[in-house]
Tab-separated table of C-alpha atoms in Angstrom:
chain	number	residue	atom	x	y	z
A	1	VAL	CA	0.000	0.000	0.000
A	2	LEU	CA	2.825	2.417	0.869
A	3	ARG	CA	4.901	1.493	-2.240
A	4	PRO	CA	2.384	0.801	-5.027
A	5	THR	CA	3.488	-0.334	-8.472
A	6	LEU	CA	4.058	2.624	-10.801
A	7	ILE	CA	2.719	2.446	-14.365
A	8	ARG	CA	3.736	4.877	-17.118
A	9	ILE	CA	1.057	5.639	-19.716
A	10	GLY	CA	1.363	8.347	-22.331
A	11	GLY	CA	4.187	10.126	-20.534
A	12	ARG	CA	2.316	10.138	-17.202
A	13	VAL	CA	2.993	8.057	-14.097
A	14	TYR	CA	0.072	6.324	-12.323
A	15	ARG	CA	-0.026	4.453	-9.037
A	16	LYS	CA	-1.510	0.990	-9.321
A	17	ASN	CA	-3.793	0.804	-6.276
A	18	LEU	CA	-4.302	-2.812	-5.199
A	19	ILE	CA	-7.355	-2.041	-3.056
A	20	GLN	CA	-9.343	-0.899	-6.075
A	21	GLU	CA	-8.629	-4.166	-7.853
A	22	GLN	CA	-9.959	-6.333	-5.039
A	23	ALA	CA	-13.479	-7.640	-5.611
A	24	TYR	CA	-15.785	-7.463	-2.611
A	25	GLN	CA	-16.766	-11.106	-2.543
A	26	HIS	CA	-17.365	-11.330	1.188
A	27	GLU	CA	-19.100	-9.093	3.660
A	28	GLU	CA	-16.163	-9.470	6.029
A	29	GLU	CA	-13.881	-7.814	3.464
A	30	GLU	CA	-16.298	-4.896	3.120
A	31	GLU	CA	-16.362	-4.344	6.855
A	32	ASP	CA	-12.553	-4.461	7.087
A	33	PHE	CA	-12.321	-2.000	4.222
A	34	CYS	CA	-14.782	0.344	5.929
A	35	ALA	CA	-13.032	0.119	9.275
A	36	GLY	CA	-9.851	1.322	7.663
A	37	ARG	CA	-11.447	4.253	5.865
A	38	GLY	CA	-11.244	7.803	7.159
A	39	ASP	CA	-15.018	8.111	6.732
A	40	CYS	CA	-15.592	6.148	9.917
A	41	THR	CA	-12.996	7.758	12.125
A	42	ASP	CA	-15.380	10.445	13.350
A	43	GLU	CA	-17.924	7.910	14.531
A	44	PRO	CA	-17.396	4.206	15.343
A	45	CYS	CA	-19.096	1.978	12.790
A	46	ASP	CA	-20.945	0.118	15.543
A	47	ALA	CA	-22.464	3.321	16.956
A	48	PHE	CA	-25.650	2.752	14.943
A	49	VAL	CA	-27.651	-0.173	13.605
A	50	VAL	CA	-27.308	-1.215	9.952
A	51	GLU	CA	-30.020	-3.684	8.961
A	52	GLU	CA	-29.647	-6.261	6.205
A	53	THR	CA	-32.550	-6.252	3.734
A	54	GLU	CA	-33.486	-8.271	0.626
A	55	LYS	CA	-31.889	-5.618	-1.589
A	56	GLY	CA	-28.846	-4.859	0.568
A	57	PHE	CA	-28.574	-2.756	3.723
A	58	GLN	CA	-30.356	0.143	5.371
A	59	CYS	CA	-29.917	2.489	8.317
A	60	ARG	CA	-32.505	4.763	9.962
A	61	VAL	CA	-31.698	8.164	11.467
A	62	GLU	CA	-34.033	10.141	13.749
A	63	VAL	CA	-33.757	13.739	12.585
A	64	PRO	CA	-35.893	16.749	13.641
A	65	SER	CA	-37.716	18.162	10.607
A	66	PRO	CA	-36.053	21.640	10.848
A	67	LEU	CA	-32.726	19.962	9.976
A	68	TYR	CA	-33.925	18.168	6.801
A	69	LYS	CA	-32.919	21.135	4.641
A	70	TYR	CA	-29.259	20.768	5.604
A	71	ILE	CA	-29.199	17.177	4.304
A	72	ILE	CA	-31.087	18.129	1.130
A	73	GLY	CA	-28.987	21.215	0.363
A	74	LYS	CA	-29.604	23.902	-2.236
A	75	LYS	CA	-31.667	22.399	-5.072
A	76	GLY	CA	-31.020	18.963	-3.557
A	77	GLU	CA	-27.271	19.144	-4.279
A	78	THR	CA	-26.048	17.925	-0.867
A	79	LYS	CA	-28.328	14.869	-0.952
A	80	LYS	CA	-27.335	14.036	-4.537
A	81	ARG	CA	-23.629	14.319	-3.722
A	82	LEU	CA	-23.966	12.079	-0.660
A	83	GLU	CA	-25.883	9.474	-2.658
A	84	THR	CA	-23.407	9.530	-5.556
A	85	GLU	CA	-20.243	9.379	-3.451
A	86	THR	CA	-21.500	6.615	-1.128
A	87	ARG	CA	-23.594	4.742	-3.733
A	88	THR	CA	-26.674	4.892	-1.535
A	89	SER	CA	-30.227	6.193	-1.686
A	90	ILE	CA	-31.373	8.649	1.010
A	91	SER	CA	-35.099	8.954	1.721
A	92	ILE	CA	-36.169	12.110	3.618
A	93	PRO	CA	-39.705	12.842	4.919
A	94	LYS	CA	-41.634	15.823	3.574
A	95	PRO	CA	-40.813	19.250	5.095
A	96	GLY	CA	-42.480	19.721	8.476
A	97	VAL	CA	-43.329	16.025	8.847
A	98	GLU	CA	-41.485	14.364	11.720
A	99	GLY	CA	-39.982	10.993	10.828
A	100	GLU	CA	-36.806	9.108	10.024
A	101	ILE	CA	-34.254	9.571	7.274
A	102	VAL	CA	-33.657	6.131	5.720
A	103	ILE	CA	-30.345	5.335	4.008
A	104	THR	CA	-30.296	2.246	1.736
A	105	GLY	CA	-27.547	0.714	-0.363
A	106	GLN	CA	-26.168	-2.521	-1.761
A	107	HIS	CA	-22.989	-2.370	0.294
A	108	ARG	CA	-22.813	-2.095	4.078
A	109	SER	CA	-19.732	0.126	3.848
A	110	GLY	CA	-21.576	2.638	1.672
A	111	VAL	CA	-24.523	2.862	4.074
A	112	ILE	CA	-22.158	3.332	7.041
A	113	SER	CA	-20.220	6.010	5.171
A	114	ALA	CA	-23.420	7.880	4.262
A	115	ARG	CA	-24.748	7.643	7.825
A	116	THR	CA	-21.467	8.964	9.250
A	117	ARG	CA	-21.471	11.906	6.852
A	118	VAL	CA	-25.120	12.676	7.633
A	119	ASP	CA	-24.283	12.660	11.361
A	120	VAL	CA	-21.359	15.046	10.815
A	121	LEU	CA	-23.589	17.418	8.816
A	122	LEU	CA	-26.342	17.330	11.429
A	123	ASP	CA	-23.911	17.896	14.290
A	124	SER	CA	-22.355	20.851	12.491
A	125	PHE	CA	-25.666	22.575	11.707
A	126	ARG	CA	-27.222	21.786	15.099
A	127	LYS	CA	-24.371	23.711	16.747
A	128	LYS	CA	-25.306	26.743	14.642
A	129	GLN	CA	-28.964	26.736	15.724
A	130	PRO	CA	-29.986	29.359	18.322
A	131	PHE	CA	-30.931	27.716	21.612
A	132	THR	CA	-34.643	27.029	22.112
A	133	HIS	CA	-34.793	26.025	25.810
A	134	PHE	CA	-32.754	26.380	28.988
A	135	LEU	CA	-32.614	24.854	32.454
A	136	SER	CA	-33.478	27.471	35.050
A	137	PHE	CA	-34.293	28.279	38.659
A	138	ALA	CA	-36.996	30.978	38.873
A	139	LEU	CA	-36.082	34.000	41.018
A	140	ASN	CA	-39.297	35.934	40.373
A	141	GLN	CA	-40.913	35.602	43.806
A	142	PRO	CA	-42.833	38.797	44.804
A	143	ALA	CA	-40.310	39.883	47.480
A	144	ILE	CA	-37.381	39.554	45.036
A	145	GLN	CA	-39.298	41.415	42.315
A	146	GLU	CA	-40.037	44.246	44.746
A	147	LYS	CA	-36.370	44.610	45.735
A	148	PHE	CA	-35.323	44.422	42.078
A	149	LEU	CA	-37.675	47.295	41.193
A	150	GLN	CA	-36.178	49.263	44.100
A	151	PHE	CA	-32.687	48.534	42.718
A	152	LYS	CA	-33.781	49.708	39.254
A	153	GLN	CA	-35.304	52.927	40.625
A	154	GLU	CA	-32.202	53.775	42.696
A	155	VAL	CA	-29.827	53.040	39.816
A	156	LEU	CA	-31.790	55.340	37.502
A	157	GLU	CA	-31.902	58.053	40.174
A	158	LYS	CA	-28.180	57.940	40.948
A	159	CYS	CA	-26.528	56.726	37.720
A	160	SER	CA	-28.784	57.745	34.815
A	161	LYS	CA	-26.176	60.260	33.604
A	162	ASP	CA	-23.510	57.565	33.273
A	163	HIS	CA	-22.808	56.598	29.661
A	164	GLY	CA	-25.323	54.129	28.212
A	165	VAL	CA	-27.455	53.680	31.348
A	166	SER	CA	-31.207	53.669	30.643
A	167	SER	CA	-34.367	51.971	31.911
A	168	SER	CA	-34.464	49.687	28.840
A	169	LEU	CA	-31.392	47.748	30.048
A	170	PHE	CA	-33.161	46.150	33.007
A	171	GLN	CA	-34.485	42.600	33.115
A	172	ASN	CA	-38.244	42.028	33.235
A	173	PRO	CA	-38.786	41.353	36.989
A	174	ALA	CA	-41.204	38.485	36.214
A	175	LYS	CA	-38.396	36.731	34.297
A	176	LEU	CA	-35.606	36.920	36.906
A	177	HIS	CA	-33.839	33.545	36.919
A	178	LEU	CA	-30.652	31.505	37.172
A	179	THR	CA	-29.599	29.778	33.941
A	180	LEU	CA	-27.954	26.364	34.364
A	181	GLY	CA	-27.446	25.623	30.674
A	182	THR	CA	-28.976	26.101	27.207
A	183	LEU	CA	-30.399	23.457	24.864
A	184	VAL	CA	-31.411	23.154	21.205
A	185	LEU	CA	-34.610	21.052	21.185
A	186	LEU	CA	-36.128	20.961	17.716
A	187	ASN	CA	-39.183	18.710	18.097
A	188	GLU	CA	-41.505	17.168	20.682
A	189	GLN	CA	-39.416	13.980	20.919
A	190	GLU	CA	-36.320	15.957	21.941
A	191	ILE	CA	-38.329	17.967	24.482
A	192	ARG	CA	-39.670	14.692	25.933
A	193	LYS	CA	-36.160	13.274	26.081
A	194	ALA	CA	-34.978	16.334	28.050
A	195	CYS	CA	-37.959	16.105	30.439
A	196	ASP	CA	-37.300	12.397	31.040
A	197	LEU	CA	-33.623	13.080	31.747
A	198	LEU	CA	-34.603	15.818	34.202
A	199	GLN	CA	-36.731	13.329	36.147
A	200	ARG	CA	-33.907	10.763	36.194
A	201	CYS	CA	-31.579	13.441	37.588
A	202	LYS	CA	-34.080	14.119	40.370
A	203	GLU	CA	-34.114	10.442	41.319
A	204	ASP	CA	-30.369	9.874	40.850
A	205	PHE	CA	-28.872	12.797	42.768
A	206	VAL	CA	-30.940	15.997	43.165
A	207	ASP	CA	-33.230	14.686	45.948
A	208	GLN	CA	-30.257	13.274	47.825
A	209	ILE	CA	-28.206	16.501	47.657
A	210	ALA	CA	-31.172	18.741	48.481
A	211	GLY	CA	-32.401	16.407	51.224
A	212	GLY	CA	-35.896	16.506	49.744
A	213	LYS	CA	-36.306	20.165	50.763
A	214	PRO	CA	-36.155	23.508	48.899
A	215	LEU	CA	-32.743	25.219	48.829
A	216	THR	CA	-32.655	28.528	50.701
A	217	VAL	CA	-30.490	31.009	48.817
A	218	GLU	CA	-29.660	34.689	49.194
A	219	VAL	CA	-29.453	37.073	46.259
A	220	ALA	CA	-27.042	39.848	47.176
A	221	GLY	CA	-24.451	42.057	45.510
A	222	VAL	CA	-23.812	42.795	41.839
A	223	GLU	CA	-20.966	41.906	39.497
A	224	TYR	CA	-20.162	42.397	35.799
A	225	MET	CA	-19.283	39.876	33.086
A	226	ASN	CA	-16.521	41.468	31.023
A	227	ASP	CA	-13.078	42.878	31.841
A	228	ASP	CA	-13.773	46.619	31.859
A	229	PRO	CA	-16.535	47.963	34.174
A	230	ALA	CA	-16.614	51.156	32.101
A	231	MET	CA	-17.734	49.027	29.111
A	232	THR	CA	-20.295	46.696	30.698
A	233	ASP	CA	-22.729	44.566	28.683
A	234	VAL	CA	-24.126	42.320	31.435
A	235	LEU	CA	-24.586	43.135	35.113
A	236	TYR	CA	-25.774	40.308	37.341
A	237	ALA	CA	-26.837	39.663	40.924
A	238	LYS	CA	-24.797	37.120	42.886
A	239	VAL	CA	-26.438	34.084	44.454
A	240	HIS	CA	-25.237	31.897	47.330
A	241	MET	CA	-26.629	29.275	49.712
A	242	LYS	CA	-27.762	30.796	52.992
A	243	ASP	CA	-26.129	27.958	54.979
A	244	GLY	CA	-22.793	28.589	53.245
A	245	SER	CA	-22.746	25.160	51.578
A	246	ASP	CA	-22.036	24.478	47.907
A	247	ARG	CA	-25.122	22.307	47.351
A	248	LEU	CA	-26.638	24.623	44.727
A	249	GLN	CA	-23.372	24.638	42.761
A	250	VAL	CA	-23.060	20.828	43.006
A	251	ILE	CA	-26.616	20.305	41.702
A	252	ALA	CA	-26.061	22.787	38.862
A	253	ASP	CA	-22.746	21.190	37.829
A	254	GLN	CA	-24.101	17.626	37.953
A	255	LEU	CA	-27.170	18.585	35.915
A	256	MET	CA	-24.923	20.180	33.297
A	257	GLU	CA	-22.647	17.120	33.169
A	258	ARG	CA	-25.597	14.744	32.777
A	259	PHE	CA	-27.174	16.806	29.982
A	260	VAL	CA	-23.841	17.219	28.179
A	261	ALA	CA	-23.240	13.444	28.372
A	262	SER	CA	-26.698	12.833	26.826
A	263	GLY	CA	-25.861	15.057	23.835
A	264	LEU	CA	-28.677	17.492	24.646
A	265	MET	CA	-26.360	20.276	25.832
A	266	LEU	CA	-22.986	21.584	24.654
A	267	LYS	CA	-20.310	22.004	27.297
A	268	GLU	CA	-19.291	25.666	27.491
A	269	TRP	CA	-17.595	25.844	30.897
A	270	ASP	CA	-16.099	23.446	33.449
A	271	ARG	CA	-18.673	24.581	35.998
A	272	VAL	CA	-21.928	26.523	35.919
A	273	LYS	CA	-21.566	30.238	36.663
A	274	LEU	CA	-24.521	30.934	38.959
A	275	HIS	CA	-25.794	34.422	38.222
A	276	ALA	CA	-29.063	36.326	37.840
A	277	THR	CA	-28.921	38.888	35.031
A	278	VAL	CA	-30.356	42.245	36.121
A	279	MET	CA	-29.060	44.480	33.287
A	280	ASN	CA	-28.148	43.488	29.742
A	281	THR	CA	-27.406	45.662	26.689
A	282	LEU	CA	-29.316	43.159	24.531
A	283	PHE	CA	-32.485	44.488	26.205
A	284	ARG	CA	-31.799	48.023	24.960
A	285	LYS	CA	-34.824	49.532	23.231
A	286	ASP	CA	-34.706	51.070	19.765
A	287	PRO	CA	-37.590	52.888	17.987
A	288	SER	CA	-37.449	50.530	14.988
A	289	ALA	CA	-36.150	47.453	16.831
A	290	GLU	CA	-39.446	45.565	16.803
A	291	GLU	CA	-39.968	46.044	13.068
A	292	ARG	CA	-36.370	45.113	12.191
A	293	ASN	CA	-36.306	42.146	14.571
A	294	ASN	CA	-39.426	40.713	12.955
A	295	ALA	CA	-37.702	40.837	9.592
A	296	VAL	CA	-34.940	38.539	10.834
A	297	THR	CA	-37.112	36.103	12.811
A	298	GLY	CA	-36.515	37.569	16.225
A	299	LYS	CA	-32.724	37.932	15.985
A	300	SER	CA	-31.277	41.315	16.889
A	301	SER	CA	-29.980	43.162	13.851
A	302	PHE	CA	-27.538	45.270	15.867
A	303	LYS	CA	-24.010	44.565	14.682
A	304	GLU	CA	-22.533	45.757	17.963
A	305	ARG	CA	-23.956	46.099	21.448
A	306	GLU	CA	-23.816	49.544	23.020
A	307	SER	CA	-22.080	49.009	26.364
A	308	PHE	CA	-22.770	51.093	29.466
A	309	ASN	CA	-20.493	52.499	32.162
A	310	GLY	CA	-21.160	50.369	35.230
A	311	GLN	CA	-18.437	51.754	37.502
A	312	ASN	CA	-20.746	53.831	39.725
A	313	ILE	CA	-23.399	51.112	39.867
A	314	LEU	CA	-20.775	48.615	41.049
A	315	LYS	CA	-19.533	51.016	43.757
A	316	LEU	CA	-22.948	52.107	45.013
A	317	PHE	CA	-24.722	48.742	44.842
A	318	GLU	CA	-21.831	46.355	45.513
A	319	ASN	CA	-23.711	44.822	48.473
A	320	PHE	CA	-27.325	45.500	47.477
A	321	TYR	CA	-29.578	42.886	49.105
A	322	PHE	CA	-32.256	41.526	46.764
A	323	GLY	CA	-33.596	39.057	49.307
A	324	GLU	CA	-33.912	35.408	50.269
A	325	VAL	CA	-35.637	32.804	48.115
A	326	GLN	CA	-36.626	29.128	48.321
A	327	LEU	CA	-35.567	27.193	45.205
A	328	ASP	CA	-37.879	24.198	44.860
A	329	ALA	CA	-37.834	23.379	41.120
A	330	VAL	CA	-35.493	23.171	38.137
A	331	ARG	CA	-37.464	24.104	35.020
A	332	LEU	CA	-36.997	23.296	31.362
A	333	SER	CA	-37.887	26.805	30.179
A	334	GLN	CA	-38.850	27.791	26.652
A	335	ARG	CA	-37.049	30.771	25.155
A	336	PHE	CA	-39.106	33.764	23.908
A	337	SER	CA	-42.204	32.683	25.847
A	338	SER	CA	-44.326	33.659	28.852
A	339	ASP	CA	-46.759	31.851	31.132
A	340	ALA	CA	-49.611	33.314	33.196
A	341	SER	CA	-47.190	34.579	35.871
A	342	GLY	CA	-45.012	36.337	33.304
A	343	TYR	CA	-42.178	33.784	33.689
A	344	TYR	CA	-40.974	31.648	30.790
A	345	ALA	CA	-43.324	28.846	29.700
A	346	THR	CA	-42.233	25.532	31.226
A	347	SER	CA	-41.891	22.351	29.137
A	348	GLY	CA	-40.997	20.229	32.173
A	349	GLN	CA	-39.566	20.490	35.679
A	350	LEU	CA	-38.206	18.547	38.649
């Protein structure tokens, strides 16, 4: 293989590749050939089921309907290229219809190669999707909301002349929360999978760590996300267990690890940064923002965020006490939604 026979034809030199001359007379040879190909290095060939049929082999892939278009490609070019290069046929449900993509082919190696390439495509495009849900603890109890509104009023009274500070930067008090991690859930099956995993986490470790009781936490003090307080984009309230333990952090970290291991969540940090956003430049109002946001399906069309000077806020409200709260549920919250209380709509909770 490393020193193939060289053949000269018409003034050109060709390598005589022995592998191409071998006839695939046995399935075992096909599997060995596949195992040695680079196509399978990204995903083990036994990571999915390939069924033998009367006409050859087939493999089924559960794919949320919003991702079909990435397998089809512009004018069907991606699908055609996959089928041609792997000598398979790829059947995709109609747009908007949930179902399975079915890959069929005469050779097992071709089906495995096509499935691996489909998985790589799906993984790549899934990572580019905006998150749809997040795990959260609600911090919108009436007493906390009242103190938050007091904080907002005092900040505007004392710091409104600081660069970039305005009332539009403040969080909606009904939506105050701790985020444990974000998820991209593209159909009901994926939402159900996340809800089921949440319940297993409750049984496996949450109840034991929490002792079957709500966690009493204190929300006090403010901090900023970036390096320069004069150019702040996110200001958040700090949260800690009233008893001084790290139980809240342990639960948050273990939930993140379990969801990352399941493939439902991407790992962004080694541990969850527990924080409650109180000011964010993404909330900044603009006269034409609503109209322009609608044109791009809810995504902000600002190229750059306008930061604010948070130096005085940090000095004056360094130890501001927002209150004490009982955390009794982790919620699978839906982005861009509201329930009757004004909090995010909940798809599931423990």
